[in-house]
Tab-separated table of C-alpha atoms and ligand atoms in Angstrom:
chain	number	residue	atom	x	y	z
A	1	MET	CA	-59.916	138.146	202.019
A	2	SER	CA	-60.460	141.818	201.650
A	3	ILE	CA	-63.663	143.852	202.038
A	4	LYS	CA	-62.720	146.312	199.279
A	5	GLY	CA	-65.613	146.565	196.929
A	6	LYS	CA	-67.772	143.776	198.813
A	7	ALA	CA	-70.328	146.257	200.238
A	8	TYR	CA	-71.882	149.596	199.732
A	9	ILE	CA	-73.411	152.157	202.011
A	10	MET	CA	-76.825	152.570	200.368
A	11	GLY	CA	-79.010	154.268	203.216
A	12	ALA	CA	-77.794	157.027	205.612
A	13	TYR	CA	-80.048	159.147	207.982
A	14	GLU	CA	-79.348	161.467	210.707
A	15	HIS	CA	-82.410	162.027	212.929
A	16	PRO	CA	-83.205	165.723	212.937
A	17	THR	CA	-83.792	166.073	216.814
A	18	ARG	CA	-81.299	167.380	219.043
A	19	LYS	CA	-83.584	167.536	221.991
A	20	ALA	CA	-86.107	164.871	222.700
A	21	PRO	CA	-87.815	164.948	225.817
A	22	ASP	CA	-91.035	163.290	224.487
A	23	LYS	CA	-89.363	160.110	222.694
A	24	SER	CA	-87.783	156.992	224.091
A	25	VAL	CA	-84.415	155.859	223.135
A	26	PRO	CA	-85.797	152.719	221.298
A	27	GLN	CA	-87.982	154.984	219.463
A	28	ILE	CA	-85.167	157.247	218.134
A	29	HIS	CA	-83.320	153.947	217.153
A	30	ALA	CA	-86.244	152.882	215.089
A	31	GLU	CA	-87.157	156.154	213.692
A	32	SER	CA	-83.571	156.499	212.497
A	33	ALA	CA	-83.608	152.928	211.063
A	34	MET	CA	-86.839	153.753	209.202
A	35	GLY	CA	-85.105	156.982	207.841
A	36	ALA	CA	-82.136	155.141	206.532
A	37	LEU	CA	-84.246	152.333	204.998
A	38	LYS	CA	-86.311	154.720	203.287
A	39	ASP	CA	-83.326	156.676	202.101
A	40	ALA	CA	-81.910	153.419	200.653
A	41	GLY	CA	-85.294	152.510	199.043
A	42	LEU	CA	-85.580	149.533	201.137
A	43	THR	CA	-88.003	148.323	203.971
A	44	LYS	CA	-87.465	146.569	207.301
A	45	ASP	CA	-88.364	143.316	205.737
A	46	ASP	CA	-85.293	143.434	203.511
A	47	VAL	CA	-82.971	143.805	206.804
A	48	ASP	CA	-81.179	140.416	207.315
A	49	GLY	CA	-78.190	141.885	209.550
A	50	TYR	CA	-78.491	144.139	212.402
A	51	PHE	CA	-75.572	146.092	214.211
A	52	CYS	CA	-75.756	148.262	217.431
A	53	ALA	CA	-73.425	149.097	220.243
A	54	GLY	CA	-73.616	150.010	224.066
A	55	ASP	CA	-76.208	152.909	223.418
A	56	ALA	CA	-78.889	150.241	222.339
A	57	PRO	CA	-81.182	149.712	225.511
A	58	GLY	CA	-81.883	146.357	227.033
A	59	LEU	CA	-79.949	143.322	225.647
A	60	GLY	CA	-78.602	145.189	222.686
A	61	PRO	CA	-79.629	143.336	219.363
A	62	LEU	CA	-82.192	141.143	221.043
A	63	SER	CA	-83.965	143.973	222.520
A	64	MET	CA	-83.992	146.167	219.316
A	65	VAL	CA	-84.320	143.498	216.814
A	66	ASP	CA	-87.586	142.404	218.715
A	67	TYR	CA	-88.772	145.913	219.117
A	68	MET	CA	-88.277	146.883	215.321
A	69	GLY	CA	-89.877	143.479	214.308
A	70	LEU	CA	-86.735	142.419	212.305
A	71	LYS	CA	-86.019	139.017	211.231
A	72	VAL	CA	-82.259	138.802	210.830
A	73	LYS	CA	-79.681	136.038	210.513
A	74	HIS	CA	-76.652	138.029	211.656
A	75	VAL	CA	-76.097	140.415	214.710
A	76	ASP	CA	-73.085	142.251	215.910
A	77	SER	CA	-72.957	144.404	218.987
A	78	THR	CA	-69.282	145.043	219.230
A	79	ASP	CA	-68.850	148.117	221.402
A	80	VAL	CA	-65.670	150.320	221.279
A	81	GLY	CA	-67.556	153.428	222.303
A	82	GLY	CA	-68.334	156.254	219.993
A	83	SER	CA	-66.228	154.879	217.075
A	84	SER	CA	-68.352	151.568	217.141
A	85	TYR	CA	-70.486	152.573	214.146
A	86	ILE	CA	-67.589	153.125	211.766
A	87	LEU	CA	-66.179	149.904	212.845
A	88	HIS	CA	-69.787	148.276	212.301
A	89	VAL	CA	-69.707	149.452	208.629
A	90	ALA	CA	-66.483	147.404	208.172
A	91	HIS	CA	-67.765	144.417	210.160
A	92	ALA	CA	-71.162	144.511	208.107
A	93	ALA	CA	-68.935	144.541	204.970
A	94	GLU	CA	-67.093	141.255	206.232
A	95	ALA	CA	-70.462	139.683	207.144
A	96	ILE	CA	-71.771	140.452	203.639
A	97	ALA	CA	-68.508	139.523	201.991
A	98	ALA	CA	-68.878	135.980	203.788
A	99	GLY	CA	-72.408	135.536	202.719
A	100	LYS	CA	-73.887	135.939	206.218
A	101	CYS	CA	-76.276	138.671	205.255
A	102	SER	CA	-76.940	141.155	202.227
A	103	VAL	CA	-78.789	144.148	203.938
A	104	ALA	CA	-77.122	145.162	207.236
A	105	LEU	CA	-78.799	147.899	209.413
A	106	ILE	CA	-76.768	149.795	211.980
A	107	THR	CA	-78.457	152.148	214.475
A	108	LEU	CA	-77.515	154.637	217.233
A	109	ALA	CA	-79.633	156.710	219.669
A	110	GLY	CA	-79.554	158.328	223.049
A	111	LYS	CA	-80.746	161.122	225.103
A	112	PRO	CA	-77.902	162.517	227.055
A	113	LEU	CA	-79.181	166.097	226.888
A	114	THR	CA	-82.830	165.616	228.519
A	115	SER	CA	-82.009	162.238	230.243
A	116	PRO	CA	-78.423	162.209	231.244
A	117	VAL	CA	-77.282	158.997	233.012
A	118	PRO	CA	-74.002	159.390	234.849
A	119	ARG	CA	-71.183	157.043	233.479
A	120	ALA	CA	-71.105	154.636	236.522
A	121	VAL	CA	-67.901	152.833	237.626
A	122	ILE	CA	-68.126	149.310	236.522
A	123	PRO	CA	-66.738	147.437	239.791
A	124	THR	CA	-65.618	144.497	237.761
A	125	ALA	CA	-63.491	146.425	235.106
A	126	PRO	CA	-59.931	145.343	235.417
A	127	ASP	CA	-58.779	148.963	236.101
A	128	ALA	CA	-61.579	149.713	238.703
A	129	SER	CA	-59.378	148.676	241.659
A	130	TYR	CA	-56.702	151.029	240.597
A	131	GLU	CA	-58.414	154.075	239.031
A	132	SER	CA	-61.879	154.466	240.292
A	133	PRO	CA	-60.861	156.771	243.238
A	134	TYR	CA	-59.327	159.391	241.014
A	135	GLY	CA	-62.381	161.056	239.241
A	136	ILE	CA	-61.522	160.230	235.787
A	137	VAL	CA	-64.251	161.565	233.383
A	138	VAL	CA	-63.844	162.232	229.703
A	139	ALA	CA	-62.876	165.929	229.874
A	140	ASN	CA	-59.817	165.411	232.274
A	141	SER	CA	-58.734	162.345	230.361
A	142	TYR	CA	-58.645	164.270	227.099
A	143	GLY	CA	-57.169	167.270	229.042
A	144	MET	CA	-54.197	165.191	230.017
A	145	CYS	CA	-53.620	164.087	226.154
A	146	ALA	CA	-53.749	167.908	225.345
A	147	MET	CA	-51.421	169.012	228.232
A	148	ARG	CA	-48.687	166.339	227.046
A	149	HIS	CA	-49.260	167.288	223.313
A	150	MET	CA	-48.568	170.888	224.162
A	151	HIS	CA	-45.629	169.956	226.229
A	152	GLU	CA	-43.942	167.814	223.529
A	153	TYR	CA	-44.855	169.602	220.389
A	154	GLY	CA	-45.521	173.334	221.666
A	155	THR	CA	-49.289	172.988	220.460
A	156	THR	CA	-51.215	175.954	221.879
A	157	SER	CA	-54.770	176.619	222.948
A	158	GLU	CA	-55.119	178.944	220.093
A	159	GLN	CA	-54.351	176.280	217.656
A	160	LEU	CA	-56.677	173.848	219.057
A	161	ALA	CA	-59.320	176.687	218.822
A	162	TRP	CA	-58.945	176.814	215.134
A	163	ILE	CA	-60.535	173.355	215.085
A	164	LYS	CA	-63.773	174.714	216.631
A	165	VAL	CA	-63.745	177.644	214.405
A	166	ALA	CA	-63.494	175.382	211.433
A	167	ALA	CA	-66.479	173.359	212.631
A	168	SER	CA	-68.494	176.466	213.313
A	169	HIS	CA	-67.913	177.699	209.712
A	170	HIS	CA	-69.508	174.541	208.595
A	171	ALA	CA	-72.335	174.386	211.083
A	172	GLN	CA	-73.697	177.767	210.226
A	173	TYR	CA	-75.107	176.044	206.957
A	174	ASN	CA	-76.795	173.172	208.796
A	175	GLU	CA	-80.356	173.957	209.864
A	176	HIS	CA	-80.291	171.118	212.457
A	177	ALA	CA	-77.044	172.063	214.166
A	178	PHE	CA	-77.149	172.538	217.838
A	179	LEU	CA	-74.683	175.372	217.460
A	180	ARG	CA	-74.954	177.434	214.509
A	181	ASP	CA	-72.932	180.623	215.352
A	182	VAL	CA	-69.651	181.017	213.876
A	183	VAL	CA	-67.018	181.568	216.686
A	184	THR	CA	-63.465	182.997	216.801
A	185	VAL	CA	-60.470	181.792	218.292
A	186	GLU	CA	-60.767	184.468	220.980
A	187	GLN	CA	-64.091	183.167	221.891
A	188	VAL	CA	-62.861	179.589	222.246
A	189	VAL	CA	-59.891	180.450	224.474
A	190	ASN	CA	-61.993	182.912	226.478
A	191	SER	CA	-64.803	180.218	227.176
A	192	PRO	CA	-64.842	178.892	230.693
A	193	MET	CA	-62.164	176.278	231.578
A	194	ILE	CA	-63.654	172.789	231.859
A	195	SER	CA	-60.557	170.709	232.574
A	196	ASN	CA	-57.294	172.446	231.572
A	197	PRO	CA	-56.022	173.059	228.878
A	198	LEU	CA	-59.553	172.370	227.495
A	199	HIS	CA	-62.311	175.194	227.480
A	200	ARG	CA	-66.058	174.707	227.112
A	201	LEU	CA	-65.752	175.419	223.367
A	202	ASP	CA	-63.043	172.874	222.938
A	203	CYS	CA	-65.828	170.229	223.954
A	204	CYS	CA	-68.333	168.750	221.694
A	205	VAL	CA	-72.049	169.426	222.128
A	206	ILE	CA	-74.412	167.112	224.396
A	207	THR	CA	-77.331	166.284	222.244
A	208	ASP	CA	-80.367	163.906	222.100
A	209	GLY	CA	-80.440	162.060	218.810
A	210	GLY	CA	-79.743	159.075	216.568
A	211	GLY	CA	-78.768	157.993	213.309
A	212	ALA	CA	-78.756	154.719	211.047
A	213	LEU	CA	-76.836	153.354	208.021
A	214	VAL	CA	-77.752	150.548	205.629
A	215	VAL	CA	-74.901	148.544	204.231
A	216	THR	CA	-75.761	146.098	201.373
A	217	SER	CA	-74.141	143.658	199.169
A	218	PRO	CA	-73.086	144.753	195.505
A	219	GLU	CA	-76.194	143.025	193.987
A	220	VAL	CA	-78.581	144.687	196.238
A	221	ALA	CA	-76.765	148.055	195.834
A	222	LYS	CA	-77.132	148.046	192.178
A	223	SER	CA	-80.852	147.396	192.167
A	224	LEU	CA	-81.405	150.448	194.282
A	225	LYS	CA	-81.570	154.210	192.851
A	226	ARG	CA	-79.260	155.801	195.270
A	227	PRO	CA	-75.536	156.908	194.395
A	228	LEU	CA	-73.325	153.976	194.942
A	229	VAL	CA	-70.917	154.490	197.891
A	230	ARG	CA	-68.444	151.613	198.015
A	231	VAL	CA	-66.503	150.371	200.984
A	232	MET	CA	-62.905	150.373	200.167
A	233	GLY	CA	-60.980	149.692	203.228
A	234	ALA	CA	-61.027	149.804	206.954
A	235	GLY	CA	-58.735	149.367	209.964
A	236	GLU	CA	-59.235	149.128	213.717
A	237	ALA	CA	-57.094	149.325	216.767
A	238	PRO	CA	-57.778	149.357	220.567
A	239	LYS	CA	-55.061	151.240	222.475
A	240	GLY	CA	-54.641	151.422	226.234
A	241	GLN	CA	-51.947	152.027	228.695
A	242	ALA	CA	-49.411	149.286	227.765
A	243	GLY	CA	-48.793	148.096	231.298
A	244	GLY	CA	-47.527	151.543	232.418
A	245	ASP	CA	-45.573	152.219	229.131
A	246	THR	CA	-48.344	154.817	228.638
A	247	ASP	CA	-47.949	157.395	225.773
A	248	LEU	CA	-50.595	159.938	225.616
A	249	THR	CA	-49.192	161.605	222.527
A	250	TYR	CA	-50.623	159.323	219.855
A	251	SER	CA	-53.947	157.529	219.268
A	252	GLY	CA	-54.791	154.188	217.903
A	253	ALA	CA	-55.213	155.860	214.550
A	254	ARG	CA	-51.513	155.407	214.087
A	255	TRP	CA	-52.272	151.702	213.634
A	256	SER	CA	-55.819	151.723	212.261
A	257	GLY	CA	-54.985	154.328	209.470
A	258	PRO	CA	-52.387	152.254	207.544
A	259	ILE	CA	-54.426	149.218	207.745
A	260	ALA	CA	-57.309	151.038	205.990
A	261	PHE	CA	-55.120	152.944	203.419
A	262	ALA	CA	-53.369	149.641	202.335
A	263	GLU	CA	-56.802	147.776	201.988
A	264	ALA	CA	-58.324	150.733	200.055
A	265	GLY	CA	-55.194	151.028	198.046
A	266	VAL	CA	-55.235	154.906	198.026
A	267	LYS	CA	-52.903	157.708	199.154
A	268	HIS	CA	-53.657	160.628	201.438
A	269	SER	CA	-53.704	162.983	198.605
A	270	ASP	CA	-56.770	160.878	197.084
A	271	ILE	CA	-58.918	161.786	200.213
A	272	LYS	CA	-61.098	164.597	199.220
A	273	TYR	CA	-63.079	164.776	202.463
A	274	ALA	CA	-62.686	163.588	206.120
A	275	SER	CA	-65.041	162.936	208.850
A	276	ILE	CA	-62.703	163.061	211.992
A	277	TYR	CA	-63.943	162.201	215.539
A	278	ASP	CA	-64.324	165.447	217.376
A	279	SER	CA	-65.261	164.804	221.068
A	280	PHE	CA	-62.870	167.607	221.757
A	281	THR	CA	-60.459	169.646	219.645
A	282	ILE	CA	-57.427	167.760	220.829
A	283	THR	CA	-59.158	164.395	219.559
A	284	VAL	CA	-59.108	165.919	215.969
A	285	LEU	CA	-55.536	167.204	216.258
A	286	MET	CA	-54.166	163.987	217.226
A	287	GLN	CA	-56.132	161.889	214.698
A	288	ILE	CA	-55.129	163.979	211.717
A	289	GLU	CA	-51.576	163.673	212.700
A	290	ASP	CA	-51.696	159.891	213.535
A	291	LEU	CA	-53.527	159.191	210.288
A	292	GLY	CA	-50.649	160.939	208.378
A	293	PHE	CA	-52.531	163.934	207.026
A	294	CYS	CA	-49.564	166.159	208.452
A	295	GLU	CA	-46.307	165.394	210.288
A	296	LYS	CA	-46.509	164.280	213.996
A	297	GLY	CA	-46.565	167.390	216.117
A	298	GLN	CA	-47.436	169.641	213.261
A	299	GLY	CA	-51.234	169.362	213.659
A	300	GLY	CA	-51.301	172.760	215.469
A	301	LYS	CA	-49.795	174.489	212.376
A	302	PHE	CA	-51.973	172.612	209.939
A	303	VAL	CA	-55.279	173.508	211.595
A	304	SER	CA	-54.434	177.041	212.349
A	305	ASP	CA	-53.773	177.436	208.562
A	306	GLY	CA	-57.388	176.840	207.899
A	307	ASN	CA	-56.709	173.591	206.449
A	308	LEU	CA	-59.952	172.046	207.896
A	309	ILE	CA	-62.345	174.472	206.348
A	310	SER	CA	-64.189	173.383	203.226
A	311	GLY	CA	-63.422	175.349	200.158
A	312	VAL	CA	-60.206	176.931	201.810
A	313	GLY	CA	-58.113	174.070	203.266
A	314	LYS	CA	-56.335	170.882	202.095
A	315	LEU	CA	-58.500	168.451	204.333
A	316	PRO	CA	-62.269	169.617	204.508
A	317	PHE	CA	-63.608	167.982	207.561
A	318	ASN	CA	-66.932	167.565	209.437
A	319	THR	CA	-68.768	169.725	207.144
A	320	ASP	CA	-72.004	169.192	209.097
A	321	GLY	CA	-70.430	171.034	211.943
A	322	GLY	CA	-69.377	167.796	213.502
A	323	GLY	CA	-69.567	166.879	217.141
A	324	LEU	CA	-68.218	170.098	218.090
A	325	CYS	CA	-71.252	172.134	216.778
A	326	ASN	CA	-73.789	170.042	215.024
A	327	ASN	CA	-74.586	166.877	216.860
A	328	HIS	CA	-73.180	164.232	219.186
A	329	PRO	CA	-76.155	161.763	219.949
A	330	ALA	CA	-75.866	159.407	222.800
A	331	ASN	CA	-72.288	160.944	223.445
A	332	ARG	CA	-71.193	159.058	220.480
A	333	GLY	CA	-69.966	160.677	217.291
A	334	GLY	CA	-69.127	157.684	215.071
A	335	ILE	CA	-72.388	157.247	213.023
A	336	THR	CA	-72.691	160.939	212.060
A	337	LYS	CA	-69.213	160.762	210.829
A	338	VAL	CA	-70.151	158.179	208.288
A	339	ILE	CA	-73.369	159.848	207.555
A	340	GLU	CA	-71.799	163.288	206.595
A	341	ALA	CA	-69.086	161.187	204.424
A	342	VAL	CA	-71.878	159.546	202.569
A	343	ARG	CA	-73.516	162.942	201.878
A	344	GLN	CA	-70.435	164.325	200.488
A	345	LEU	CA	-69.596	161.344	198.309
A	346	ARG	CA	-73.294	161.529	197.047
A	347	GLY	CA	-72.845	165.367	196.411
A	348	GLU	CA	-75.757	165.879	198.947
A	349	ALA	CA	-74.048	167.934	201.530
A	350	HIS	CA	-74.844	171.667	201.885
A	351	PRO	CA	-73.893	173.475	198.766
A	352	LYS	CA	-71.832	176.067	200.806
A	353	VAL	CA	-69.739	173.149	202.153
A	354	GLN	CA	-69.957	170.517	199.317
A	355	VAL	CA	-66.394	169.419	198.244
A	356	LYS	CA	-66.081	169.449	194.447
A	357	ASN	CA	-65.752	166.041	192.810
A	358	CYS	CA	-65.801	164.342	196.081
A	359	ASP	CA	-64.937	160.646	194.973
A	360	ILE	CA	-63.130	159.287	197.877
A	361	ALA	CA	-63.698	160.124	201.664
A	362	LEU	CA	-62.444	158.914	204.949
A	363	ALA	CA	-64.227	158.578	208.460
A	364	HIS	CA	-62.184	158.029	211.417
A	365	GLY	CA	-63.347	157.585	215.055
A	366	THR	CA	-61.935	157.384	218.655
A	367	GLY	CA	-64.405	155.569	221.113
A	368	GLY	CA	-63.887	155.153	224.839
A	369	SER	CA	-61.468	157.581	226.485
A	370	LEU	CA	-58.278	158.666	224.701
A	371	GLY	CA	-56.254	159.171	227.941
A	372	VAL	CA	-56.971	155.633	229.201
A	373	ARG	CA	-58.348	153.136	226.751
A	374	HIS	CA	-59.761	153.836	223.369
A	375	GLY	CA	-60.855	152.150	220.060
A	376	ALA	CA	-59.767	153.586	216.825
A	377	ALA	CA	-61.667	152.825	213.688
A	378	THR	CA	-60.732	154.028	210.049
A	379	LEU	CA	-63.170	153.628	207.033
A	380	ILE	CA	-62.421	154.629	203.521
A	381	MET	CA	-65.233	154.822	200.964
A	382	GLU	CA	-65.581	155.729	197.266
A	383	ARG	CA	-68.394	156.982	195.086
A	384	VAL	CA	-68.605	154.835	191.851
B	1	MET	CA	-61.417	175.520	248.930
B	2	ALA	CA	-62.501	172.155	250.126
B	3	GLU	CA	-60.687	169.074	249.000
B	4	ARG	CA	-62.311	166.391	247.181
B	5	GLN	CA	-63.330	163.406	249.267
B	6	PHE	CA	-61.970	160.147	247.752
B	7	PRO	CA	-64.639	157.425	247.346
B	8	ALA	CA	-64.074	154.028	248.840
B	9	ALA	CA	-61.621	151.735	247.057
B	10	ILE	CA	-62.929	148.838	245.110
B	11	ALA	CA	-60.979	145.677	245.917
B	12	ASN	CA	-61.211	142.092	244.545
B	13	PRO	CA	-59.158	139.021	245.149
B	14	GLU	CA	-56.504	140.052	242.680
B	15	SER	CA	-56.159	143.528	243.933
B	16	GLN	CA	-56.495	142.798	247.816
B	17	PRO	CA	-52.919	142.786	248.493
B	18	TYR	CA	-52.475	146.419	246.963
B	19	TRP	CA	-55.152	147.718	249.326
B	20	ASP	CA	-53.920	145.885	252.152
B	21	ALA	CA	-50.605	147.392	251.689
B	22	ALA	CA	-52.311	150.889	251.148
B	23	ALA	CA	-53.743	150.490	254.700
B	24	LYS	CA	-50.234	150.262	255.882
B	25	GLY	CA	-49.093	153.332	253.937
B	26	LYS	CA	-47.245	151.437	251.236
B	27	LEU	CA	-47.579	151.737	247.618
B	28	LEU	CA	-47.024	148.520	245.496
B	29	LEU	CA	-46.590	147.667	241.958
B	30	LYS	CA	-45.905	144.522	240.142
B	31	ALA	CA	-42.756	143.143	238.750
B	32	CYS	CA	-42.453	140.144	236.349
B	33	LYS	CA	-39.826	137.584	237.031
B	34	GLY	CA	-40.077	136.356	233.373
B	35	CYS	CA	-39.121	139.451	231.542
B	36	LYS	CA	-37.916	141.538	234.531
B	37	LYS	CA	-40.305	144.392	233.737
B	38	ASN	CA	-42.197	146.377	236.323
B	39	PHE	CA	-45.751	147.226	235.297
B	40	PHE	CA	-48.890	149.103	236.469
B	41	TYR	CA	-51.755	148.766	237.040
B	42	PRO	CA	-51.079	145.513	238.798
B	43	ARG	CA	-52.346	142.259	237.566
B	44	SER	CA	-51.466	138.456	238.124
B	45	ILE	CA	-50.229	137.734	234.441
B	46	CYS	CA	-47.552	140.024	232.875
B	47	PRO	CA	-49.089	142.239	230.079
B	48	PHE	CA	-45.554	142.363	228.384
B	49	CYS	CA	-44.608	138.591	228.290
B	50	GLY	CA	-47.648	136.685	229.504
B	51	SER	CA	-45.811	135.218	232.422
B	52	SER	CA	-47.758	134.391	235.488
B	53	ASP	CA	-44.673	134.516	237.637
B	54	THR	CA	-45.052	137.917	238.845
B	55	GLU	CA	-44.514	139.522	242.216
B	56	TRP	CA	-45.611	142.358	244.231
B	57	LYS	CA	-42.931	145.110	244.855
B	58	GLU	CA	-43.086	148.004	247.085
B	59	ALA	CA	-42.577	151.315	245.215
B	60	SER	CA	-40.201	153.918	246.447
B	61	GLY	CA	-43.118	156.440	246.348
B	62	LYS	CA	-41.181	158.793	244.280
B	63	GLY	CA	-41.941	159.907	240.821
B	64	GLU	CA	-42.637	162.871	238.340
B	65	ILE	CA	-45.579	164.204	236.782
B	66	TYR	CA	-45.990	162.879	233.038
B	67	SER	CA	-49.281	164.642	232.371
B	68	HIS	CA	-52.110	166.282	234.395
B	69	SER	CA	-55.485	168.200	233.981
B	70	THR	CA	-57.492	169.942	236.816
B	71	MET	CA	-61.174	169.526	236.662
B	72	ARG	CA	-62.661	173.001	237.238
B	73	ARG	CA	-66.461	172.537	236.646
B	74	VAL	CA	-67.058	170.825	239.921
B	75	PRO	CA	-67.551	172.309	243.342
B	76	GLU	CA	-64.284	170.847	244.425
B	77	PRO	CA	-61.627	170.923	241.633
B	78	TYR	CA	-59.020	168.060	241.546
B	79	ALA	CA	-56.114	167.197	239.434
B	80	LEU	CA	-55.967	164.047	237.527
B	81	ALA	CA	-52.577	162.879	236.623
B	82	TYR	CA	-50.156	160.316	235.284
B	83	VAL	CA	-47.109	160.021	237.345
B	84	THR	CA	-44.029	158.142	236.074
B	85	LEU	CA	-42.850	156.146	238.964
B	86	ALA	CA	-39.151	155.943	239.876
B	87	GLU	CA	-39.554	152.214	239.065
B	88	GLY	CA	-40.713	153.059	235.470
B	89	PRO	CA	-44.399	152.602	234.885
B	90	LYS	CA	-46.838	155.434	234.726
B	91	MET	CA	-49.782	155.481	237.199
B	92	LEU	CA	-53.014	157.286	236.898
B	93	THR	CA	-53.610	159.165	240.111
B	94	ASN	CA	-54.259	162.583	241.650
B	95	ILE	CA	-52.015	165.341	242.849
B	96	VAL	CA	-53.077	166.792	246.021
B	97	ASP	CA	-51.794	169.277	248.500
B	98	CYS	CA	-50.730	171.695	245.759
B	99	ASP	CA	-51.570	174.686	243.725
B	100	PHE	CA	-53.354	173.492	240.764
B	101	ASP	CA	-52.230	176.309	238.517
B	102	ALA	CA	-48.648	175.689	239.569
B	103	LEU	CA	-48.654	172.025	238.302
B	104	LYS	CA	-45.983	171.254	235.645
B	105	ILE	CA	-45.113	168.148	233.434
B	106	GLY	CA	-41.748	166.720	234.863
B	107	GLN	CA	-42.483	168.001	238.346
B	108	LYS	CA	-41.048	165.756	240.994
B	109	VAL	CA	-43.691	164.106	243.290
B	110	HIS	CA	-44.071	161.641	246.269
B	111	VAL	CA	-46.793	159.530	247.381
B	112	VAL	CA	-49.045	160.366	250.057
B	113	PHE	CA	-52.116	158.591	251.485
B	114	LYS	CA	-55.455	160.274	251.729
B	115	PRO	CA	-58.447	159.032	253.614
B	116	ALA	CA	-61.372	157.671	251.754
B	117	LYS	CA	-65.040	157.844	252.491
B	118	GLU	CA	-64.376	154.402	253.963
B	119	GLY	CA	-61.840	151.619	253.833
B	120	PRO	CA	-58.159	151.939	253.213
B	121	PRO	CA	-56.562	155.380	252.307
B	122	ILE	CA	-56.003	156.232	248.665
B	123	PRO	CA	-52.421	156.781	247.214
B	124	ALA	CA	-52.039	160.243	245.620
B	125	PHE	CA	-49.061	162.401	244.961
B	126	ALA	CA	-48.013	165.593	246.312
B	127	PRO	CA	-45.211	168.032	245.005
B	128	ASP	CA	-41.793	167.459	246.509
C	1	LIG	ZN1	-43.064	139.634	231.855
């Protein structure tokens, strides 16, 4: 069984806040949920499936279903880090195709800017005995991937910087973006070193915020007034250290991408817009190579030719400014990736960055930590 | 510049032999008798073939840097790295007793044991 055509993304809402000292995390989940339901033209009483991940406070779906007053018959709290919400769209489509629910709500929220919680070592994690002494955090994990990519393929810091430059070109038009200034390659490579070779401007923003999506059955979708965004195909792939045969030069996108393209039955040249997870510049570079948008190792040239800039390049990406400039709520960029893809497919992106005749789009994410264990998720969508 | 203090190791019944050996200045890895592969990090069941016939093996302590990244935005910078052990598997670790700016992929390194806040010393690697 395939999920192709079995579900539609009918509601998409990005909470406008980027700094929310006066709100609770459950409150931002609920405000985002209400925003997405209103966007779809539905109410909370229509929801019969609920999806959330590790950012949902308390006991995930049990706490949030109760808080929001939902009555659902299907829940899924699959957590693969920041890419969870891309995967949730696919899991919602699976549940809808199997008749388990017909209106699935997906939410994310968090306050890492105003209420940061340090990532604690989980002492029972299988790697804890062997890795916890070494101070692994996200920036040095991704830094090692960038270092190895540079070694193998000759990728440069200037090439990586082009990814931030492209994101900033888009963010200037987004009134909600955390960083709206257009930056240059020189500004990126001259920003302070965080964990080499990654500079401060190679990193995503840290913002409070949230987002939500509503995925429905075809019957429900066709009863609504919003443009129809159909799920075409999806793939997911965890990738780790392979027992010590560790290879940092590629991501799980190498595996999740072909599954999604095969299910959708589309080619790379059919993709008019791509939301690409951008926790760091290197994340984008590796994913576009692994998804097959350019040859492996040629990502540096591809991005420095301006290919990611809407209206200029072959693969307009993250036209909201992405995690690099706009928003990275809860330190998890997956839901905003789907939201901007939906805006593009509906023709509701900012006119300065709207891709013409945007009928097919892709969203891809990397959750967890690219240098140790991560979860790749790819989603292909179509406007009908 | 002050050196980063290693936190105490976290041991469990499965990893205890690794830390008992570290206390004696020995680095262990695991070898599978089923498929003959070495693997890291150690676990009781082979991640390659699924055999539970695995044994602890002392590593030579020699290796080379596969990749590295030095965290700069902390009071005591430190170099995270993967080292390819002479026995084959890559191991997540730190490079110590070095000039962080001079670290290179492919550089030869050897194991050294550094004191932790408490408990057994922590295996790390230093340039040859
Ligand atoms: Zn084996």
